[in-house]
Short mmCIF file of C-alpha atoms and ligand atoms in Angstrom, two decimals:
data_model
loop_
_atom_site.label_atom_id
_atom_site.label_comp_id
_atom_site.label_asym_id
_atom_site.label_seq_id
_atom_site.Cartn_x
_atom_site.Cartn_y
_atom_site.Cartn_z
CA UNK A 1 -6.48 -26.71 -14.61
CA UNK A 2 -8.37 -29.98 -14.81
CA UNK A 3 -7.44 -31.68 -11.56
CA UNK A 4 -8.35 -29.90 -8.30
CA UNK A 5 -5.40 -27.89 -6.97
CA UNK A 6 -4.40 -28.03 -3.30
CA UNK A 7 -3.60 -24.30 -3.41
CA UNK A 8 -5.76 -22.19 -1.04
CA UNK A 9 -5.93 -18.66 -2.46
CA UNK A 10 -6.09 -15.42 -0.43
CA UNK A 11 -9.33 -13.41 -0.39
CA UNK A 12 -10.87 -15.99 -2.70
CA UNK A 13 -14.12 -17.93 -2.31
CA UNK A 14 -13.23 -21.31 -3.83
CA UNK A 15 -16.86 -22.38 -3.48
CA UNK A 16 -17.91 -20.06 -6.32
CA UNK A 17 -15.88 -22.14 -8.75
CA UNK A 18 -14.30 -19.18 -10.51
CA UNK A 19 -11.67 -20.01 -13.12
CA UNK A 20 -8.17 -19.45 -11.73
CA UNK A 21 -5.79 -18.37 -14.51
CA UNK A 22 -2.23 -19.67 -14.53
CA UNK A 23 0.29 -17.02 -15.59
CA UNK A 24 3.57 -18.14 -17.09
CA UNK A 25 5.31 -14.93 -18.07
CA UNK A 26 4.91 -11.19 -17.84
CA UNK A 27 6.50 -8.05 -19.13
CA UNK A 28 5.52 -4.42 -18.69
CA UNK A 29 1.76 -4.35 -18.13
CA UNK A 30 1.11 -7.69 -19.88
CA UNK A 31 0.49 -11.10 -18.30
CA UNK A 32 0.70 -14.22 -20.49
CA UNK A 33 -1.39 -17.18 -19.36
CA UNK A 34 -0.76 -20.89 -19.92
CA UNK A 35 -3.80 -21.06 -22.20
CA UNK A 36 -2.32 -18.46 -24.52
CA UNK A 37 -4.12 -15.31 -23.38
CA UNK A 38 -2.50 -11.88 -23.09
CA UNK A 39 -4.08 -10.06 -20.16
CA UNK A 40 -3.48 -6.40 -19.27
CA UNK A 41 -2.60 -5.94 -15.60
CA UNK A 42 -4.58 -2.77 -14.79
CA UNK A 43 -4.00 -2.98 -11.02
CA UNK A 44 -0.23 -3.62 -10.96
CA UNK A 45 -0.73 -7.14 -9.57
CA UNK A 46 -2.45 -5.77 -6.46
CA UNK A 47 -0.71 -2.40 -6.28
CA UNK A 48 2.88 -3.59 -6.14
CA UNK A 49 4.36 -3.38 -9.65
CA UNK A 50 5.40 0.22 -10.28
CA UNK A 51 7.69 0.32 -13.34
CA UNK A 52 6.23 -2.77 -15.02
CA UNK A 53 6.71 -6.53 -14.68
CA UNK A 54 10.24 -7.91 -15.10
CA UNK A 55 12.08 -4.63 -15.48
CA UNK A 56 15.46 -5.76 -16.91
CA UNK A 57 17.55 -3.86 -14.32
CA UNK A 58 15.64 -5.40 -11.43
CA UNK A 59 15.85 -8.87 -12.97
CA UNK A 60 19.63 -8.47 -13.45
CA UNK A 61 20.11 -7.24 -9.86
CA UNK A 62 18.21 -10.25 -8.50
CA UNK A 63 20.25 -12.68 -10.63
CA UNK A 64 23.58 -11.11 -9.63
CA UNK A 65 22.79 -11.05 -5.93
CA UNK A 66 21.39 -14.60 -5.89
CA UNK A 67 24.77 -15.85 -7.11
CA UNK A 68 26.69 -13.92 -4.40
CA UNK A 69 24.80 -14.08 -1.10
CA UNK A 70 21.28 -15.47 -0.83
CA UNK A 71 20.41 -14.98 2.86
CA UNK A 72 22.07 -13.87 6.08
CA UNK A 73 21.14 -13.63 9.76
CA UNK A 74 20.49 -9.91 10.28
CA UNK A 75 20.69 -9.67 14.09
CA UNK A 76 24.14 -8.20 14.53
CA UNK A 77 25.31 -9.09 10.98
CA UNK A 78 25.03 -7.01 7.85
CA UNK A 79 25.56 -7.08 4.09
CA UNK A 80 26.21 -4.53 1.38
CA UNK A 81 22.75 -4.56 -0.31
CA UNK A 82 21.08 -3.63 3.02
CA UNK A 83 23.70 -0.97 3.81
CA UNK A 84 23.31 0.54 0.34
CA UNK A 85 19.53 0.42 0.54
CA UNK A 86 19.35 2.06 3.97
CA UNK A 87 21.64 4.87 2.76
CA UNK A 88 19.71 5.17 -0.50
CA UNK A 89 16.42 5.44 1.37
CA UNK A 90 17.63 7.98 3.92
CA UNK A 91 18.96 10.05 0.99
CA UNK A 92 15.59 10.34 -0.80
CA UNK A 93 13.09 10.13 2.07
CA UNK A 94 12.51 13.04 4.51
CA UNK A 95 15.79 13.87 6.31
CA UNK A 96 14.23 13.43 9.77
CA UNK A 97 13.71 9.70 9.09
CA UNK A 98 17.26 8.67 9.95
CA UNK A 99 16.82 4.94 10.67
CA UNK A 100 15.64 1.98 8.58
CA UNK A 101 14.20 -1.24 10.04
CA UNK A 102 13.62 -4.08 7.58
CA UNK A 103 10.83 -6.64 7.35
CA UNK A 104 9.02 -8.53 4.61
CA UNK A 105 5.53 -7.14 3.99
CA UNK A 106 3.34 -4.11 4.47
CA UNK A 107 1.60 -5.83 7.37
CA UNK A 108 4.86 -6.47 9.20
CA UNK A 109 6.02 -2.91 8.48
CA UNK A 110 2.85 -1.77 10.29
CA UNK A 111 3.34 -4.21 13.18
CA UNK A 112 6.89 -2.89 13.55
CA UNK A 113 5.65 0.72 13.50
CA UNK A 114 3.11 0.02 16.27
CA UNK A 115 5.70 -1.79 18.38
CA UNK A 116 8.20 1.05 17.88
CA UNK A 117 5.58 3.55 19.03
CA UNK A 118 4.76 1.64 22.22
CA UNK A 119 8.45 0.90 22.79
CA UNK A 120 9.19 4.61 22.49
CA UNK A 121 6.71 5.54 25.23
CA UNK A 122 7.64 2.62 27.51
CA UNK A 123 11.39 3.20 27.23
CA UNK A 124 10.82 6.92 27.79
CA UNK A 125 9.27 6.08 31.16
CA UNK A 126 5.82 7.46 30.32
CA UNK A 127 3.91 4.50 28.88
CA UNK A 128 0.98 5.23 26.56
CA UNK A 129 -1.05 2.47 24.99
CA UNK A 130 -3.81 3.87 22.77
CA UNK A 131 -3.57 3.87 18.98
CA UNK A 132 -5.72 6.35 17.06
CA UNK A 133 -6.91 5.23 13.62
CA UNK A 134 -9.09 6.50 10.79
CA UNK A 135 -12.41 4.94 9.77
CA UNK A 136 -12.23 2.81 6.55
CA UNK A 137 -8.47 2.27 6.88
CA UNK A 138 -6.60 -0.83 5.82
CA UNK A 139 -3.16 -1.62 7.22
CA UNK A 140 -2.78 -5.35 6.55
CA UNK A 141 -4.05 -8.74 7.67
CA UNK A 142 -1.90 -9.73 10.64
CA UNK A 143 -3.53 -9.33 14.07
CA UNK A 144 -2.07 -5.93 14.96
CA UNK A 145 -2.55 -4.56 11.45
CA UNK A 146 -6.18 -5.77 11.47
CA UNK A 147 -6.70 -4.17 14.87
CA UNK A 148 -5.87 -0.73 13.50
CA UNK A 149 -7.92 -1.27 10.32
CA UNK A 150 -11.62 -1.07 9.53
CA UNK A 151 -13.72 -3.73 11.26
CA UNK A 152 -16.12 -5.67 9.09
CA UNK A 153 -16.86 -8.95 7.38
CA UNK A 154 -13.12 -9.39 6.69
CA UNK A 155 -12.20 -9.73 10.36
CA UNK A 156 -15.41 -10.44 12.29
CA UNK A 157 -14.36 -14.01 13.11
CA UNK A 158 -11.06 -12.80 14.55
CA UNK A 159 -12.43 -9.85 16.51
CA UNK A 160 -11.78 -11.49 19.93
CA UNK A 161 -8.07 -11.23 19.10
CA UNK A 162 -8.11 -7.57 18.04
CA UNK A 163 -7.15 -4.79 20.45
CA UNK A 164 -9.24 -1.68 21.05
CA UNK A 165 -8.38 1.52 19.22
CA UNK A 166 -9.70 5.07 19.06
CA UNK A 167 -11.36 5.65 15.66
CA UNK A 168 -11.84 9.06 14.05
CA UNK A 169 -14.23 9.58 11.10
CA UNK A 170 -12.99 9.69 7.51
CA UNK A 171 -12.71 13.34 6.36
CA UNK A 172 -15.53 13.42 3.81
CA UNK A 173 -15.52 16.56 1.67
CA UNK A 174 -17.05 19.39 3.69
CA UNK A 175 -16.75 17.51 7.00
CA UNK A 176 -13.01 17.75 7.53
CA UNK A 177 -13.40 19.80 10.69
CA UNK A 178 -15.38 16.95 12.25
CA UNK A 179 -12.39 14.62 11.67
CA UNK A 180 -9.91 17.16 13.02
CA UNK A 181 -12.01 17.75 16.13
CA UNK A 182 -12.20 14.01 16.77
CA UNK A 183 -8.43 13.67 16.37
CA UNK A 184 -7.86 16.60 18.71
CA UNK A 185 -10.11 14.97 21.33
CA UNK A 186 -8.38 11.58 20.97
CA UNK A 187 -4.94 13.17 21.30
CA UNK A 188 -5.84 15.39 24.24
CA UNK A 189 -6.43 12.41 26.58
CA UNK A 190 -2.68 11.93 27.06
CA UNK A 191 -3.12 8.19 26.48
CA UNK A 192 -2.60 8.24 22.69
CA UNK A 193 0.75 6.71 21.74
CA UNK A 194 0.34 7.17 17.99
CA UNK A 195 -1.99 8.00 15.13
CA UNK A 196 -1.66 5.72 12.09
CA UNK A 197 -3.05 6.80 8.74
CA UNK A 198 -2.88 6.17 4.99
CA UNK A 199 -1.88 9.56 3.55
CA UNK A 200 -4.31 11.02 0.93
CA UNK A 201 -5.75 7.70 -0.31
CA UNK A 202 -7.42 4.91 1.67
CA UNK A 203 -6.82 1.98 -0.67
CA UNK A 204 -8.66 -1.18 0.35
CA UNK A 205 -11.29 0.99 2.06
CA UNK A 206 -12.53 1.94 -1.42
CA UNK A 207 -9.93 4.32 -2.92
CA UNK A 208 -11.27 7.10 -0.69
CA UNK A 209 -9.36 10.36 -1.07
CA UNK A 210 -8.88 13.44 1.08
CA UNK A 211 -6.91 16.63 0.72
CA UNK A 212 -3.28 17.44 1.52
CA UNK A 213 -4.60 20.30 3.72
CA UNK A 214 -6.39 17.79 5.94
CA UNK A 215 -3.33 15.56 6.11
CA UNK A 216 -1.26 18.61 7.12
CA UNK A 217 -3.81 19.61 9.77
CA UNK A 218 -3.85 16.08 11.23
CA UNK A 219 -0.06 16.10 11.43
CA UNK A 220 -0.12 19.45 13.24
CA UNK A 221 -2.60 18.18 15.83
CA UNK A 222 -0.40 15.15 16.55
CA UNK A 223 2.69 17.36 16.87
CA UNK A 224 0.89 19.68 19.28
CA UNK A 225 -0.03 16.78 21.58
CA UNK A 226 3.21 14.76 21.19
CA UNK A 227 1.31 11.90 19.57
CA UNK A 228 3.53 9.94 17.17
CA UNK A 229 2.41 10.22 13.55
CA UNK A 230 2.71 6.96 11.59
CA UNK A 231 2.32 7.27 7.81
CA UNK A 232 1.37 3.98 6.16
CA UNK A 233 2.61 4.65 2.62
CA UNK A 234 2.64 0.96 1.72
CA UNK A 235 0.30 1.67 -1.20
CA UNK A 236 0.73 5.42 -1.72
CA UNK A 237 4.55 5.38 -1.75
CA UNK A 238 6.80 5.17 -4.81
CA UNK A 239 5.01 7.69 -6.98
CA UNK A 240 1.49 6.27 -6.87
CA UNK A 241 -0.12 9.59 -5.96
CA UNK A 242 2.09 11.64 -8.30
CA UNK A 243 4.86 12.38 -5.79
CA UNK A 244 7.42 9.95 -4.34
CA UNK A 245 5.44 9.96 -1.09
CA UNK A 246 1.86 11.17 -0.65
CA UNK A 247 3.16 13.02 2.45
CA UNK A 248 5.26 15.25 0.17
CA UNK A 249 2.08 16.88 -1.20
CA UNK A 250 1.20 18.05 2.30
CA UNK A 251 4.74 18.89 3.35
CA UNK A 252 4.29 16.35 6.13
CA UNK A 253 7.14 14.45 7.77
CA UNK A 254 5.91 11.49 9.83
CA UNK A 255 7.71 10.16 12.92
CA UNK A 256 7.43 6.66 11.48
CA UNK A 257 6.99 5.69 7.81
CA UNK A 258 5.92 2.29 6.44
CA UNK A 259 6.98 1.29 2.91
CA UNK A 260 6.55 -2.03 1.09
CA UNK A 261 4.77 -2.93 -2.21
CA UNK A 262 6.71 -0.73 -4.70
CA UNK A 263 9.93 -0.74 -2.63
CA UNK A 264 11.39 -3.44 -4.89
CA UNK A 265 9.44 -2.18 -7.90
CA UNK A 266 7.04 -4.92 -6.81
CA UNK A 267 9.40 -7.75 -7.70
CA UNK A 268 10.28 -9.20 -4.28
CA UNK A 269 8.70 -9.18 -0.81
CA UNK A 270 10.44 -6.51 1.26
CA UNK A 271 9.35 -3.72 3.59
CA UNK A 272 10.91 -1.02 5.70
CA UNK A 273 9.76 0.97 8.68
CA UNK A 274 11.70 4.23 8.81
CA UNK A 275 11.96 6.08 12.12
CA UNK A 276 13.10 9.45 13.39
CA UNK A 277 16.03 9.80 15.81
CA UNK A 278 13.89 10.12 18.98
CA UNK A 279 12.27 6.72 18.29
CA UNK A 280 15.65 5.05 17.74
CA UNK A 281 17.24 6.89 20.67
CA UNK A 282 14.51 5.66 23.04
CA UNK A 283 15.70 2.11 22.28
CA UNK A 284 19.43 3.00 22.38
CA UNK A 285 20.96 2.05 25.69
CA UNK A 286 23.45 -0.22 27.45
CA UNK A 287 20.36 -1.88 28.93
CA UNK A 288 19.48 -4.92 26.81
CA UNK A 289 15.86 -4.87 27.98
CA UNK A 290 15.37 -1.67 25.97
CA UNK A 291 16.37 -3.13 22.60
CA UNK A 292 13.75 -3.35 19.87
CA UNK A 293 12.28 -6.83 20.20
CA UNK A 294 11.35 -7.71 16.64
CA UNK A 295 12.82 -9.95 13.97
CA UNK A 296 11.77 -12.36 11.27
CA UNK A 297 13.86 -14.98 9.51
CA UNK A 298 14.12 -13.07 6.26
CA UNK A 299 14.73 -9.57 7.67
CA UNK A 300 16.57 -7.61 4.94
CA UNK A 301 16.96 -10.59 2.62
CA UNK A 302 19.95 -9.68 0.38
CA UNK A 303 18.23 -10.60 -2.90
CA UNK A 304 15.19 -8.48 -2.03
CA UNK A 305 17.47 -5.59 -0.98
CA UNK A 306 19.31 -5.84 -4.31
CA UNK A 307 15.97 -5.59 -6.11
CA UNK A 308 15.11 -2.49 -4.05
CA UNK A 309 18.49 -0.92 -4.87
CA UNK A 310 17.71 -1.48 -8.55
CA UNK A 311 14.36 0.26 -7.98
CA UNK A 312 16.19 3.28 -6.49
CA UNK A 313 18.51 3.33 -9.52
CA UNK A 314 15.47 3.35 -11.85
CA UNK A 315 14.10 6.35 -9.94
CA UNK A 316 17.45 8.12 -10.45
CA UNK A 317 17.99 7.16 -14.08
CA UNK A 318 14.56 6.98 -15.72
CA UNK A 319 11.86 9.64 -16.11
CA UNK A 320 9.54 7.95 -13.59
CA UNK A 321 7.83 11.17 -12.45
CA UNK A 322 7.12 12.22 -16.05
CA UNK A 323 5.64 8.78 -16.74
CA UNK A 324 3.27 9.11 -13.79
CA UNK A 325 2.25 12.62 -14.92
CA UNK A 326 1.44 11.41 -18.44
CA UNK A 327 -0.37 8.34 -17.10
CA UNK A 328 -2.44 10.54 -14.78
CA UNK A 329 -3.57 12.73 -17.71
CA UNK A 330 -4.55 9.71 -19.80
CA UNK A 331 -6.45 8.13 -16.92
CA UNK A 332 -8.40 11.34 -16.33
CA UNK A 333 -9.35 11.63 -20.02
CA UNK A 334 -10.51 7.99 -20.20
CA UNK A 335 -12.65 8.17 -17.07
CA UNK A 336 -14.20 11.46 -18.18
CA UNK A 337 -15.60 9.74 -21.28
CA UNK A 338 -16.83 6.76 -19.25
CA UNK A 339 -18.50 9.01 -16.68
CA UNK A 340 -20.31 10.92 -19.44
CA UNK A 341 -21.79 7.71 -20.79
CA UNK A 342 -22.59 5.54 -17.76
CA UNK A 343 -24.38 5.95 -14.41
CA UNK A 344 -21.27 6.42 -12.31
CA UNK A 345 -20.46 8.94 -9.62
CA UNK A 346 -17.68 10.27 -7.46
CA UNK A 347 -14.86 10.08 -10.03
CA UNK A 348 -11.70 10.75 -8.04
CA UNK A 349 -8.01 10.65 -8.80
CA UNK A 350 -4.62 11.03 -7.16
CA UNK A 351 -1.76 10.57 -9.65
CA UNK A 352 -1.78 7.03 -11.06
CA UNK A 353 -4.84 6.00 -9.02
CA UNK A 354 -8.30 6.72 -10.43
CA UNK A 355 -11.67 5.44 -9.19
CA UNK A 356 -15.41 5.79 -9.70
CA UNK A 357 -18.51 4.29 -8.12
CA UNK A 358 -21.02 2.44 -10.27
CA UNK A 359 -24.57 3.31 -9.27
CA UNK A 360 -25.95 -0.02 -8.18
CA UNK A 361 -28.61 -1.34 -5.84
CA UNK A 362 -26.09 -3.31 -3.85
CA UNK A 363 -22.93 -1.56 -2.73
CA UNK A 364 -20.19 -2.62 -0.33
CA UNK A 365 -17.28 -5.00 -0.61
CA UNK A 366 -19.34 -8.16 -1.19
CA UNK A 367 -21.63 -6.54 -3.77
CA UNK A 368 -22.55 -8.99 -6.56
CA UNK A 369 -21.99 -6.30 -9.14
CA UNK A 370 -18.29 -6.28 -8.24
CA UNK A 371 -17.91 -9.96 -9.06
CA UNK A 372 -19.99 -9.61 -12.26
CA UNK A 373 -17.81 -6.75 -13.45
CA UNK A 374 -14.62 -8.63 -12.57
CA UNK A 375 -15.78 -11.58 -14.67
CA UNK A 376 -16.72 -9.25 -17.54
CA UNK A 377 -13.30 -7.59 -17.48
CA UNK A 378 -11.46 -10.90 -17.35
CA UNK A 379 -13.52 -12.34 -20.21
CA UNK A 380 -12.07 -9.49 -22.28
CA UNK A 381 -8.49 -10.02 -21.04
CA UNK A 382 -8.26 -7.25 -18.46
CA UNK A 383 -7.18 -7.84 -14.86
CA UNK A 384 -9.34 -5.45 -12.83
CA UNK A 385 -10.74 -6.19 -9.38
CA UNK A 386 -13.51 -3.79 -8.35
CA UNK A 387 -13.88 -3.04 -4.64
CA UNK A 388 -17.61 -3.66 -4.35
CA UNK A 389 -19.20 -1.22 -6.77
CA UNK A 390 -16.02 0.86 -7.05
CA UNK A 391 -14.02 0.48 -10.27
CA UNK A 392 -10.46 1.69 -9.99
CA UNK A 393 -7.32 1.58 -12.10
CA UNK A 394 -3.80 1.55 -10.72
CA UNK A 395 -1.62 0.46 -13.64
CA UNK A 396 2.15 0.12 -13.81
CA UNK A 397 3.72 3.39 -14.97
CA UNK A 398 5.01 1.83 -18.22
CA UNK A 399 1.52 1.03 -19.54
CA UNK A 400 1.06 2.15 -23.16
CA UNK A 401 -1.71 4.40 -24.48
CA UNK A 402 -2.96 1.48 -26.60
CA UNK A 403 -3.24 -0.71 -23.52
CA UNK A 404 -5.07 2.07 -21.66
CA UNK A 405 -7.48 2.57 -24.56
CA UNK A 406 -8.17 -1.14 -24.54
CA UNK A 407 -8.93 -0.99 -20.78
CA UNK A 408 -11.33 1.97 -21.23
CA UNK A 409 -13.15 0.22 -24.06
CA UNK A 410 -13.50 -2.98 -22.00
CA UNK A 411 -14.88 -1.01 -19.02
CA UNK A 412 -17.31 0.66 -21.44
CA UNK A 413 -18.53 -2.68 -22.85
CA UNK A 414 -18.68 -4.35 -19.42
CA UNK A 415 -20.70 -1.50 -17.90
CA UNK A 416 -23.14 -1.70 -20.81
CA UNK A 417 -23.50 -5.44 -20.15
CA UNK A 418 -23.98 -5.43 -16.39
CA UNK A 419 -26.12 -2.32 -15.95
C1 LIG B 501 -1.35 -3.62 1.06
C2 LIG B 501 -1.31 -2.73 2.24
C3 LIG B 501 -0.78 -3.15 3.47
C4 LIG B 501 -0.34 -4.57 3.71
O1 LIG B 501 0.75 -4.92 2.92
P1 LIG B 501 1.06 -6.46 2.66
O2 LIG B 501 2.39 -6.44 1.98
O3 LIG B 501 -0.04 -6.97 1.79
O4 LIG B 501 1.10 -7.13 3.98
C5 LIG B 501 -0.68 -2.24 4.50
N1 LIG B 501 -1.10 -0.97 4.33
C6 LIG B 501 -1.62 -0.53 3.18
C7 LIG B 501 -2.04 0.90 3.07
C8 LIG B 501 -1.76 -1.39 2.10
O5 LIG B 501 -2.33 -0.96 0.96
#
């Protein structure tokens, strides 16, 4: 755009003067820009688009619902799309998660989960106030969600507003026992209200992965000490890791589950926090002071709920799991060739998420090499956004083999250029 735009972009340094593409249309894994470029969306528009952009069933559901009921107060009122969605979710998510609380983003789903956990202990008459978290985690950018996430350059300026948490180390391969011991110690104090964790993959922390066995062991420790287990599946949910939930691979049922991003297939902002009966029951009373004090204007927006119902129908009617399995195989093959040719290390994969670290002098989120690679990818019509020196792919499940081959060849060329 020629004239300076008043738009202030998220996680973007306007002072670097990077070109900001304007996208007019999309379908599947393709984005079409106003200057006539066709760009492949290799990161699902920041991890949200699961089936592909503008899936016709989701588009139709949004159009139908918009013409019927656009928005409704949700405190003490209800509508069919929310009722259907809550029943649809309880039918496919672990049976113990009997209740569905709506909000609008992953961050708010996490805020709600933390408030539910403290509300549970307070209403039970045995208040606990410590939250246990894992190093390198990301749970969102609101104050509570930042408090339970990794501290660093992203939130240094806001640190006076963040509350204290108990942090356990990330379970690096071979050092899992260290993590489990730290969790055990944090839980044993009797002050821990809840442990919040991203199951199997820490996304924004650098696509760090750990085993289902460790996830299972962490769950067992929390159960033993009556510490609530909060699974933040905002990124890992909806098939990303190869199963509907990452927790399924570890046979883990959380007390509280956060879902957002792919809940609507990525088409509309919507989130849910699902809770087990004891959490709900602790707020269930004739005493109004025990109700769950949380709401936002667009709680359970009907159009967003209709989009989520269409997502559930796609999971029932289309071979989504098979698509993820095939995609996972193709991703592995492509990265194997790249790793054989370039100085990269630590290739890791969980379903439709694959990552590798480029050996570079400067690492970390603000590494220059990340920006250089991003520019190289975009110059060749690929949307990829390295996390520091970590290149990862997380494409929509509909991506074609031709589009994947194109992505691998662009990574190949870009690595040759920047290294
Ligand atoms: C993206 C993300 C969030 C925050 O979701 P928003 O919708 O961006 O607020 C929370 N947790 C995890 C694991 C995420 O990846």
